[in-house]
Amino acid sequence: MPDEPIPLFNLQAQYQSLKPRIHQAALEALDSNQWLLGPQTQQFEAEFAELIGVKHCISCSSGASALQIALLAAGIGPGDEVITTPFTFMATTSSISLTGARFVFADIDPRTYNLDVQDIERKITKNTKAILPVHLYGYPANMEAIMHLANEHGLKVIEDCAQAHLAQADGVCVGGIGTAGAFSFYPSKNLGACGDAGCVTTNDDDVAAKARSLRHCGRAPDKAYEYLWEGSTLRMDEVQAAILRVKLPLLEEWTDARRKAAAWYEEGLAGVPVTLPPTPPAGWSQSFYVYTIRAERRDELMDFLRKRSIGCAVYYPMPLYMQPAYAHLQLDPQDFPHTQKACQEVLSLPMFPEITPQQVQRVCDAIREFYEADATV
Ligand SMILES: Cc1ncc(COP(=O)(O)O)c(C=O)c1O
């Protein structure tokens, strides 16, 4: 009998366990006859802000729009340079370009896959206005050093928290450390809507006010047809907010379950010649959006696992500086040796709150088998 598939993510498990509550919440939101910026949205914003420990949460239509709004609200625009990582999802850089600013890549730290602070420092010019760290895979970027650098040079810091709900650096949740944070509630994320959704978080009243306006076409507060700046239609809808409110009280429990699964992986992969995710320092915690190892002969291992019905994926196989969309920039891959290597070696394994110790063990056994077969050749 073929093995039961182990998916990379298991959105169905979560949906099935919450189905009656999600249906009820969605129906109530529909019946309320309030479609946008109503009570569900307002309450979700208050509840998410409280959980993250941040003053303001501004809900919006996606993580990508949250990034763009956060940058614009922080005053980033044409002529400005924003330093970020090439080892991330497209929205990180497209959001910068959509403000009229220019992104500048720094290489990553090979251990954490997040921005290398020394390389950020090397890339600072008189036009640099912001740093945009991504807390990749749910592991916080080196925020202490980034904030130090930003304060020294008068730069804004926009945190890409799309993969890092409830991850903490020095006891503070990401999204509440820099000038602003941007979260994604894409369905597969640690907190996922039933469609696209996202939010901006900030402790800065002015950034919050501008972000609220920008997601709503730039409207002046309480004035239907007066616009303070050019914004766009980038709001979260009431149905998504209602669904997110069903899931939000479970986020801490789900995050703990992910951390437990990570500990099972660590145990199960002991002695296997792969590099495990970094261990955070005291006071830090990661949220394990995915569980990512570094592996030699990665593509062969991926085929081997898939043949055994084990879901796995590469985040990201192609660095952003090599994307066709950026061919015109003619960036040199040799400037980013750690990103180049990571793209060839990283592999993300099944990770979701409902994963069982037996499933993790099966993944670990398969990886061990792959390398043991290798040793006997
Ligand atoms: C690192 C990162 N940034 C930004 C985004 C964009 O989020 P969304 O898909 O909600 O627009 C994602 C989502 O995949 C992401 O992983």
CSV table of C-alpha atoms and ligand atoms in Angstrom, one decimal:
chain,number,residue,atom,x,y,z
A,1,MET,CA,0.0,0.0,0.0
A,2,PRO,CA,1.4,3.5,-0.9
A,3,ASP,CA,2.3,5.7,2.1
A,4,GLU,CA,-0.3,8.2,3.2
A,5,PRO,CA,0.8,11.6,1.7
A,6,ILE,CA,2.3,14.1,4.1
A,7,PRO,CA,1.6,17.6,2.7
A,8,LEU,CA,4.0,20.5,3.1
A,9,PHE,CA,1.1,22.6,4.5
A,10,ASN,CA,-2.3,21.1,5.6
A,11,LEU,CA,-4.8,23.9,5.2
A,12,GLN,CA,-7.7,21.3,5.0
A,13,ALA,CA,-7.0,20.0,8.5
A,14,GLN,CA,-7.4,23.5,10.0
A,15,TYR,CA,-10.4,24.3,7.8
A,16,GLN,CA,-12.2,21.1,8.7
A,17,SER,CA,-11.6,21.6,12.5
A,18,LEU,CA,-13.1,25.1,12.3
A,19,LYS,CA,-15.6,24.7,9.6
A,20,PRO,CA,-18.9,25.4,11.5
A,21,ARG,CA,-17.3,28.5,13.2
A,22,ILE,CA,-15.9,29.8,10.0
A,23,HIS,CA,-19.2,29.4,8.2
A,24,GLN,CA,-21.1,31.1,11.0
A,25,ALA,CA,-18.7,34.0,11.2
A,26,ALA,CA,-18.8,34.5,7.4
A,27,LEU,CA,-22.6,34.3,7.3
A,28,GLU,CA,-22.9,36.8,10.2
A,29,ALA,CA,-20.6,39.2,8.4
A,30,LEU,CA,-22.6,38.9,5.2
A,31,ASP,CA,-25.9,39.3,7.0
A,32,SER,CA,-24.6,42.4,8.8
A,33,ASN,CA,-24.8,44.2,5.5
A,34,GLN,CA,-21.4,45.9,6.2
A,35,TRP,CA,-18.9,45.1,3.6
A,36,LEU,CA,-15.8,47.1,4.4
A,37,LEU,CA,-14.2,48.9,7.4
A,38,GLY,CA,-17.0,47.7,9.6
A,39,PRO,CA,-17.1,46.2,13.1
A,40,GLN,CA,-15.3,43.0,12.1
A,41,THR,CA,-12.4,44.8,10.6
A,42,GLN,CA,-12.1,47.2,13.5
A,43,GLN,CA,-12.2,44.4,16.1
A,44,PHE,CA,-9.7,42.3,14.2
A,45,GLU,CA,-7.3,45.3,14.1
A,46,ALA,CA,-7.7,45.8,17.9
A,47,GLU,CA,-7.2,42.1,18.7
A,48,PHE,CA,-4.2,41.6,16.4
A,49,ALA,CA,-2.5,44.8,17.7
A,50,GLU,CA,-3.0,43.6,21.3
A,51,LEU,CA,-1.6,40.1,20.5
A,52,ILE,CA,1.5,41.5,18.8
A,53,GLY,CA,1.9,44.2,21.5
A,54,VAL,CA,1.8,47.1,19.1
A,55,LYS,CA,-0.2,50.4,19.2
A,56,HIS,CA,-1.8,50.2,15.7
A,57,CYS,CA,-2.9,47.6,13.3
A,58,ILE,CA,-4.2,48.7,9.9
A,59,SER,CA,-5.8,45.9,8.0
A,60,CYS,CA,-5.4,45.7,4.2
A,61,SER,CA,-5.9,43.5,1.2
A,62,SER,CA,-2.7,41.5,1.2
A,63,GLY,CA,0.8,41.3,2.5
A,64,ALA,CA,2.1,42.9,-0.7
A,65,SER,CA,-0.3,45.9,-0.2
A,66,ALA,CA,0.7,46.1,3.5
A,67,LEU,CA,4.4,46.4,2.5
A,68,GLN,CA,3.6,49.1,-0.1
A,69,ILE,CA,1.4,51.1,2.3
A,70,ALA,CA,3.9,50.7,5.2
A,71,LEU,CA,6.7,52.1,2.9
A,72,LEU,CA,4.6,55.0,1.6
A,73,ALA,CA,3.3,55.8,5.1
A,74,ALA,CA,6.9,56.0,6.3
A,75,GLY,CA,7.6,58.6,3.6
A,76,ILE,CA,9.5,56.4,1.1
A,77,GLY,CA,9.2,57.5,-2.5
A,78,PRO,CA,10.9,58.5,-5.7
A,79,GLY,CA,14.7,59.0,-5.4
A,80,ASP,CA,15.0,56.9,-2.2
A,81,GLU,CA,16.9,53.7,-1.9
A,82,VAL,CA,15.7,50.9,0.3
A,83,ILE,CA,18.1,48.1,1.3
A,84,THR,CA,16.6,44.6,1.3
A,85,THR,CA,17.4,40.9,0.8
A,86,PRO,CA,17.3,39.1,-2.6
A,87,PHE,CA,16.4,35.9,-0.8
A,88,THR,CA,12.7,36.5,-0.5
A,89,PHE,CA,9.3,36.6,-2.2
A,90,MET,CA,8.8,39.1,-5.1
A,91,ALA,CA,6.4,41.3,-3.2
A,92,THR,CA,9.2,42.5,-0.9
A,93,THR,CA,10.9,44.3,-3.8
A,94,SER,CA,7.9,45.0,-6.0
A,95,SER,CA,6.4,46.9,-3.1
A,96,ILE,CA,9.5,49.1,-3.0
A,97,SER,CA,9.4,49.8,-6.7
A,98,LEU,CA,5.7,50.6,-6.6
A,99,THR,CA,6.4,53.5,-4.3
A,100,GLY,CA,8.8,55.0,-6.9
A,101,ALA,CA,11.9,54.1,-4.7
A,102,ARG,CA,14.7,51.8,-5.8
A,103,PHE,CA,15.7,48.6,-4.0
A,104,VAL,CA,19.3,47.8,-3.3
A,105,PHE,CA,20.3,44.3,-2.3
A,106,ALA,CA,22.5,43.2,0.5
A,107,ASP,CA,23.6,39.6,0.9
A,108,ILE,CA,22.2,37.3,3.5
A,109,ASP,CA,23.8,35.7,6.6
A,110,PRO,CA,24.4,32.1,5.7
A,111,ARG,CA,23.2,30.8,9.0
A,112,THR,CA,19.9,32.7,9.4
A,113,TYR,CA,19.1,33.4,5.8
A,114,ASN,CA,18.3,36.9,6.9
A,115,LEU,CA,20.0,40.2,5.9
A,116,ASP,CA,23.7,40.4,6.7
A,117,VAL,CA,24.1,43.6,8.7
A,118,GLN,CA,27.6,44.3,7.6
A,119,ASP,CA,26.6,44.1,4.0
A,120,ILE,CA,23.7,46.5,4.7
A,121,GLU,CA,26.2,48.9,6.1
A,122,ARG,CA,28.3,48.6,3.0
A,123,LYS,CA,25.3,49.4,0.8
A,124,ILE,CA,24.2,52.6,2.6
A,125,THR,CA,24.5,55.7,0.4
A,126,LYS,CA,23.3,59.3,0.7
A,127,ASN,CA,20.0,58.2,-0.9
A,128,THR,CA,19.3,55.3,1.5
A,129,LYS,CA,16.1,56.0,3.3
A,130,ALA,CA,15.1,52.7,4.7
A,131,ILE,CA,16.0,49.1,5.5
A,132,LEU,CA,13.5,46.3,4.7
A,133,PRO,CA,14.4,43.2,6.7
A,134,VAL,CA,12.4,40.0,6.0
A,135,HIS,CA,12.0,37.6,8.9
A,136,LEU,CA,12.4,34.6,6.6
A,137,TYR,CA,10.8,31.3,7.5
A,138,GLY,CA,9.7,32.9,10.8
A,139,TYR,CA,13.2,33.5,12.1
A,140,PRO,CA,13.7,37.1,13.2
A,141,ALA,CA,16.2,39.2,11.4
A,142,ASN,CA,19.0,40.7,13.5
A,143,MET,CA,16.8,43.6,14.6
A,144,GLU,CA,19.1,44.9,17.4
A,145,ALA,CA,21.9,45.5,14.9
A,146,ILE,CA,19.5,46.8,12.2
A,147,MET,CA,17.9,49.3,14.5
A,148,HIS,CA,21.3,50.5,15.7
A,149,LEU,CA,22.4,51.0,12.1
A,150,ALA,CA,19.1,52.7,11.2
A,151,ASN,CA,19.3,55.1,14.2
A,152,GLU,CA,22.9,55.9,13.4
A,153,HIS,CA,22.0,56.8,9.7
A,154,GLY,CA,18.5,58.2,10.3
A,155,LEU,CA,16.8,55.4,8.3
A,156,LYS,CA,13.3,54.0,8.6
A,157,VAL,CA,12.9,50.2,9.1
A,158,ILE,CA,10.0,48.4,7.5
A,159,GLU,CA,9.8,44.8,8.7
A,160,ASP,CA,8.4,42.1,6.3
A,161,CYS,CA,6.6,39.9,8.8
A,162,ALA,CA,4.7,37.8,6.2
A,163,GLN,CA,6.2,34.6,7.5
A,164,ALA,CA,6.8,35.6,11.1
A,165,HIS,CA,3.5,36.0,13.1
A,166,LEU,CA,4.4,35.9,16.9
A,167,ALA,CA,8.2,35.5,16.2
A,168,GLN,CA,10.1,37.5,18.8
A,169,ALA,CA,13.4,39.3,19.0
A,170,ASP,CA,14.5,40.3,22.5
A,171,GLY,CA,11.1,39.5,23.9
A,172,VAL,CA,9.3,41.8,21.4
A,173,CYS,CA,7.1,40.5,18.6
A,174,VAL,CA,8.4,41.4,15.1
A,175,GLY,CA,6.2,44.0,13.5
A,176,GLY,CA,6.6,46.1,16.6
A,177,ILE,CA,10.3,46.9,16.5
A,178,GLY,CA,10.9,49.0,13.3
A,179,THR,CA,9.0,52.0,12.0
A,180,ALA,CA,6.3,49.6,10.7
A,181,GLY,CA,5.7,46.0,10.0
A,182,ALA,CA,3.7,44.2,7.2
A,183,PHE,CA,2.0,40.9,7.7
A,184,SER,CA,0.4,38.6,5.2
A,185,PHE,CA,-2.7,36.5,6.0
A,186,TYR,CA,-2.4,34.5,2.7
A,187,PRO,CA,-4.2,31.2,3.3
A,188,SER,CA,-1.0,29.2,3.9
A,189,LYS,CA,0.5,31.6,6.4
A,190,ASN,CA,0.6,31.0,10.1
A,191,LEU,CA,-2.6,33.1,10.4
A,192,GLY,CA,-4.4,32.6,7.1
A,193,ALA,CA,-7.6,34.1,5.7
A,194,CYS,CA,-9.8,32.3,3.2
A,195,GLY,CA,-8.4,34.5,0.5
A,196,ASP,CA,-6.0,37.5,0.4
A,197,ALA,CA,-5.5,39.7,3.4
A,198,GLY,CA,-2.8,41.5,5.3
A,199,CYS,CA,-2.0,44.3,7.7
A,200,VAL,CA,0.4,47.0,8.7
A,201,THR,CA,1.5,47.4,12.3
A,202,THR,CA,3.2,50.4,13.9
A,203,ASN,CA,3.7,52.2,17.1
A,204,ASP,CA,3.9,55.6,15.3
A,205,ASP,CA,0.6,57.6,15.3
A,206,ASP,CA,1.5,59.5,12.1
A,207,VAL,CA,2.5,56.4,10.1
A,208,ALA,CA,-0.7,54.7,11.3
A,209,ALA,CA,-2.9,57.6,10.2
A,210,LYS,CA,-1.3,57.8,6.8
A,211,ALA,CA,-1.5,54.0,6.3
A,212,ARG,CA,-5.2,54.1,7.2
A,213,SER,CA,-5.8,56.8,4.6
A,214,LEU,CA,-3.6,55.2,1.9
A,215,ARG,CA,-5.5,51.9,1.9
A,216,HIS,CA,-8.7,53.9,1.4
A,217,CYS,CA,-7.7,55.9,-1.7
A,218,GLY,CA,-5.9,58.5,0.4
A,219,ARG,CA,-9.1,59.8,2.0
A,220,ALA,CA,-9.1,62.4,4.8
A,221,PRO,CA,-10.5,60.9,8.0
A,222,ASP,CA,-14.3,61.2,8.1
A,223,LYS,CA,-14.4,63.2,4.8
A,224,ALA,CA,-15.8,61.1,2.0
A,225,TYR,CA,-14.4,63.2,-0.9
A,226,GLU,CA,-11.4,64.9,0.4
A,227,TYR,CA,-8.0,63.2,-0.4
A,228,LEU,CA,-4.8,63.9,1.4
A,229,TRP,CA,-2.5,62.0,-1.0
A,230,GLU,CA,-2.9,59.4,-3.8
A,231,GLY,CA,-3.8,56.1,-2.3
A,232,SER,CA,-5.6,53.1,-3.6
A,233,THR,CA,-8.3,50.5,-2.8
A,234,LEU,CA,-6.3,48.2,-0.6
A,235,ARG,CA,-8.7,47.3,2.2
A,236,MET,CA,-9.5,44.0,4.0
A,237,ASP,CA,-13.2,43.0,3.7
A,238,GLU,CA,-15.5,42.2,6.6
A,239,VAL,CA,-15.8,38.6,5.7
A,240,GLN,CA,-12.1,38.0,5.8
A,241,ALA,CA,-11.8,39.9,9.1
A,242,ALA,CA,-14.6,37.8,10.6
A,243,ILE,CA,-12.8,34.6,9.6
A,244,LEU,CA,-9.5,35.8,10.9
A,245,ARG,CA,-11.2,36.6,14.2
A,246,VAL,CA,-12.2,32.9,14.5
A,247,LYS,CA,-8.6,31.9,14.0
A,248,LEU,CA,-6.7,34.6,15.9
A,249,PRO,CA,-7.4,33.2,19.4
A,250,LEU,CA,-5.7,29.9,18.3
A,251,LEU,CA,-2.6,31.5,16.8
A,252,GLU,CA,-0.5,31.1,20.0
A,253,GLU,CA,-1.5,27.4,20.4
A,254,TRP,CA,-0.7,26.8,16.7
A,255,THR,CA,2.6,28.5,17.0
A,256,ASP,CA,3.5,26.3,20.0
A,257,ALA,CA,2.5,23.3,18.0
A,258,ARG,CA,4.9,24.4,15.2
A,259,ARG,CA,7.7,24.8,17.7
A,260,LYS,CA,7.0,21.3,19.1
A,261,ALA,CA,7.2,19.9,15.6
A,262,ALA,CA,10.5,21.7,15.0
A,263,ALA,CA,11.8,20.0,18.2
A,264,TRP,CA,10.7,16.6,16.8
A,265,TYR,CA,12.6,17.3,13.6
A,266,GLU,CA,15.7,18.3,15.5
A,267,GLU,CA,15.6,15.0,17.4
A,268,GLY,CA,14.7,12.9,14.4
A,269,LEU,CA,17.5,14.4,12.2
A,270,ALA,CA,20.2,14.1,14.8
A,271,GLY,CA,23.3,12.7,13.1
A,272,VAL,CA,21.9,13.1,9.6
A,273,PRO,CA,24.3,15.2,7.5
A,274,VAL,CA,22.0,18.2,6.9
A,275,THR,CA,22.0,21.6,8.5
A,276,LEU,CA,19.1,22.3,10.7
A,277,PRO,CA,17.5,25.8,11.2
A,278,PRO,CA,19.4,28.1,13.5
A,279,THR,CA,18.8,28.1,17.2
A,280,PRO,CA,17.6,31.5,18.4
A,281,PRO,CA,19.4,33.3,21.3
A,282,ALA,CA,17.7,33.6,24.6
A,283,GLY,CA,14.6,35.9,24.5
A,284,TRP,CA,14.1,35.2,20.8
A,285,SER,CA,11.6,32.8,19.3
A,286,GLN,CA,10.8,31.7,15.7
A,287,SER,CA,7.4,31.0,14.3
A,288,PHE,CA,8.4,28.2,11.9
A,289,TYR,CA,6.3,29.2,8.9
A,290,VAL,CA,8.3,26.4,7.3
A,291,TYR,CA,10.9,24.1,8.6
A,292,THR,CA,13.9,24.6,6.4
A,293,ILE,CA,17.1,22.5,6.2
A,294,ARG,CA,20.2,22.9,4.1
A,295,ALA,CA,21.0,19.7,2.2
A,296,GLU,CA,23.7,18.5,-0.1
A,297,ARG,CA,22.3,17.0,-3.4
A,298,ARG,CA,19.1,18.9,-2.5
A,299,ASP,CA,17.2,18.3,-5.7
A,300,GLU,CA,17.8,14.5,-5.5
A,301,LEU,CA,16.7,14.5,-1.9
A,302,MET,CA,13.5,16.4,-2.9
A,303,ASP,CA,12.7,13.8,-5.6
A,304,PHE,CA,13.4,11.0,-3.1
A,305,LEU,CA,11.0,12.6,-0.6
A,306,ARG,CA,8.3,13.3,-3.2
A,307,LYS,CA,8.4,9.7,-4.4
A,308,ARG,CA,7.6,8.7,-0.8
A,309,SER,CA,4.6,11.1,-0.8
A,310,ILE,CA,6.4,13.6,1.4
A,311,GLY,CA,5.6,17.2,0.5
A,312,CYS,CA,8.6,19.6,0.3
A,313,ALA,CA,9.5,22.8,-1.5
A,314,VAL,CA,12.3,25.3,-2.1
A,315,TYR,CA,11.9,28.8,-0.8
A,316,TYR,CA,13.5,30.2,-3.0
A,317,PRO,CA,15.0,28.5,-6.0
A,318,MET,CA,15.9,31.7,-7.9
A,319,PRO,CA,17.2,34.8,-6.1
A,320,LEU,CA,15.4,38.0,-7.0
A,321,TYR,CA,18.4,39.5,-8.8
A,322,MET,CA,18.2,36.6,-11.4
A,323,GLN,CA,14.5,37.0,-12.0
A,324,PRO,CA,13.5,37.9,-15.6
A,325,ALA,CA,11.6,40.9,-14.1
A,326,TYR,CA,15.0,42.3,-13.0
A,327,ALA,CA,17.2,41.3,-15.9
A,328,HIS,CA,17.5,45.0,-16.9
A,329,LEU,CA,19.3,45.7,-13.7
A,330,GLN,CA,22.2,43.5,-14.7
A,331,LEU,CA,23.1,42.6,-11.1
A,332,ASP,CA,26.1,40.3,-10.6
A,333,PRO,CA,25.3,37.1,-8.7
A,334,GLN,CA,28.9,37.0,-7.5
A,335,ASP,CA,28.0,40.0,-5.2
A,336,PHE,CA,25.7,37.7,-3.3
A,337,PRO,CA,27.6,34.4,-2.7
A,338,HIS,CA,25.5,33.4,0.4
A,339,THR,CA,22.2,33.9,-1.4
A,340,GLN,CA,23.5,31.9,-4.4
A,341,LYS,CA,24.5,29.0,-2.2
A,342,ALA,CA,21.3,29.0,-0.2
A,343,CYS,CA,19.1,28.9,-3.3
A,344,GLN,CA,20.9,25.7,-4.2
A,345,GLU,CA,20.8,24.0,-0.8
A,346,VAL,CA,17.6,24.9,1.1
A,347,LEU,CA,14.7,22.6,1.4
A,348,SER,CA,11.5,23.1,3.4
A,349,LEU,CA,9.9,20.1,5.0
A,350,PRO,CA,6.2,19.5,6.0
A,351,MET,CA,5.2,22.0,8.8
A,352,PHE,CA,1.7,22.7,10.1
A,353,PRO,CA,0.2,22.7,13.6
A,354,GLU,CA,-1.6,19.4,13.2
A,355,ILE,CA,1.5,17.4,12.1
A,356,THR,CA,2.0,14.3,14.3
A,357,PRO,CA,5.3,13.0,15.8
A,358,GLN,CA,4.8,9.9,13.6
A,359,GLN,CA,4.6,12.0,10.4
A,360,VAL,CA,7.7,14.0,11.4
A,361,GLN,CA,9.5,10.7,12.1
A,362,ARG,CA,8.6,9.4,8.7
A,363,VAL,CA,10.1,12.5,7.1
A,364,CYS,CA,13.3,12.2,9.2
A,365,ASP,CA,13.6,8.4,8.5
A,366,ALA,CA,13.3,9.1,4.7
A,367,ILE,CA,16.0,11.7,4.8
A,368,ARG,CA,18.3,9.5,6.9
A,369,GLU,CA,17.7,6.6,4.4
A,370,PHE,CA,18.6,8.9,1.5
A,371,TYR,CA,22.0,9.8,3.0
A,372,GLU,CA,22.7,6.3,4.3
A,373,ALA,CA,22.2,4.8,0.8
A,374,ASP,CA,24.7,7.4,-0.3
A,375,ALA,CA,27.2,6.3,2.3
A,376,THR,CA,27.1,2.6,1.3
A,377,VAL,CA,27.8,3.3,-2.5
B,1,LIG,C1,8.3,37.2,2.6
B,1,LIG,C2,7.0,37.6,2.0
B,1,LIG,N1,6.8,38.9,1.8
B,1,LIG,C3,5.6,39.3,1.3
B,1,LIG,C4,4.6,38.4,0.9
B,1,LIG,C5,3.3,38.9,0.3
B,1,LIG,O1,2.2,38.5,1.0
B,1,LIG,P1,0.8,38.3,0.1
B,1,LIG,O2,0.9,37.1,-0.6
B,1,LIG,O3,-0.3,38.3,1.2
B,1,LIG,O4,0.6,39.5,-0.7
B,1,LIG,C6,4.8,37.0,1.2
B,1,LIG,C7,3.8,36.0,0.8
B,1,LIG,O5,3.9,35.0,0.3
B,1,LIG,C8,6.1,36.6,1.7
B,1,LIG,O6,6.3,35.3,1.9
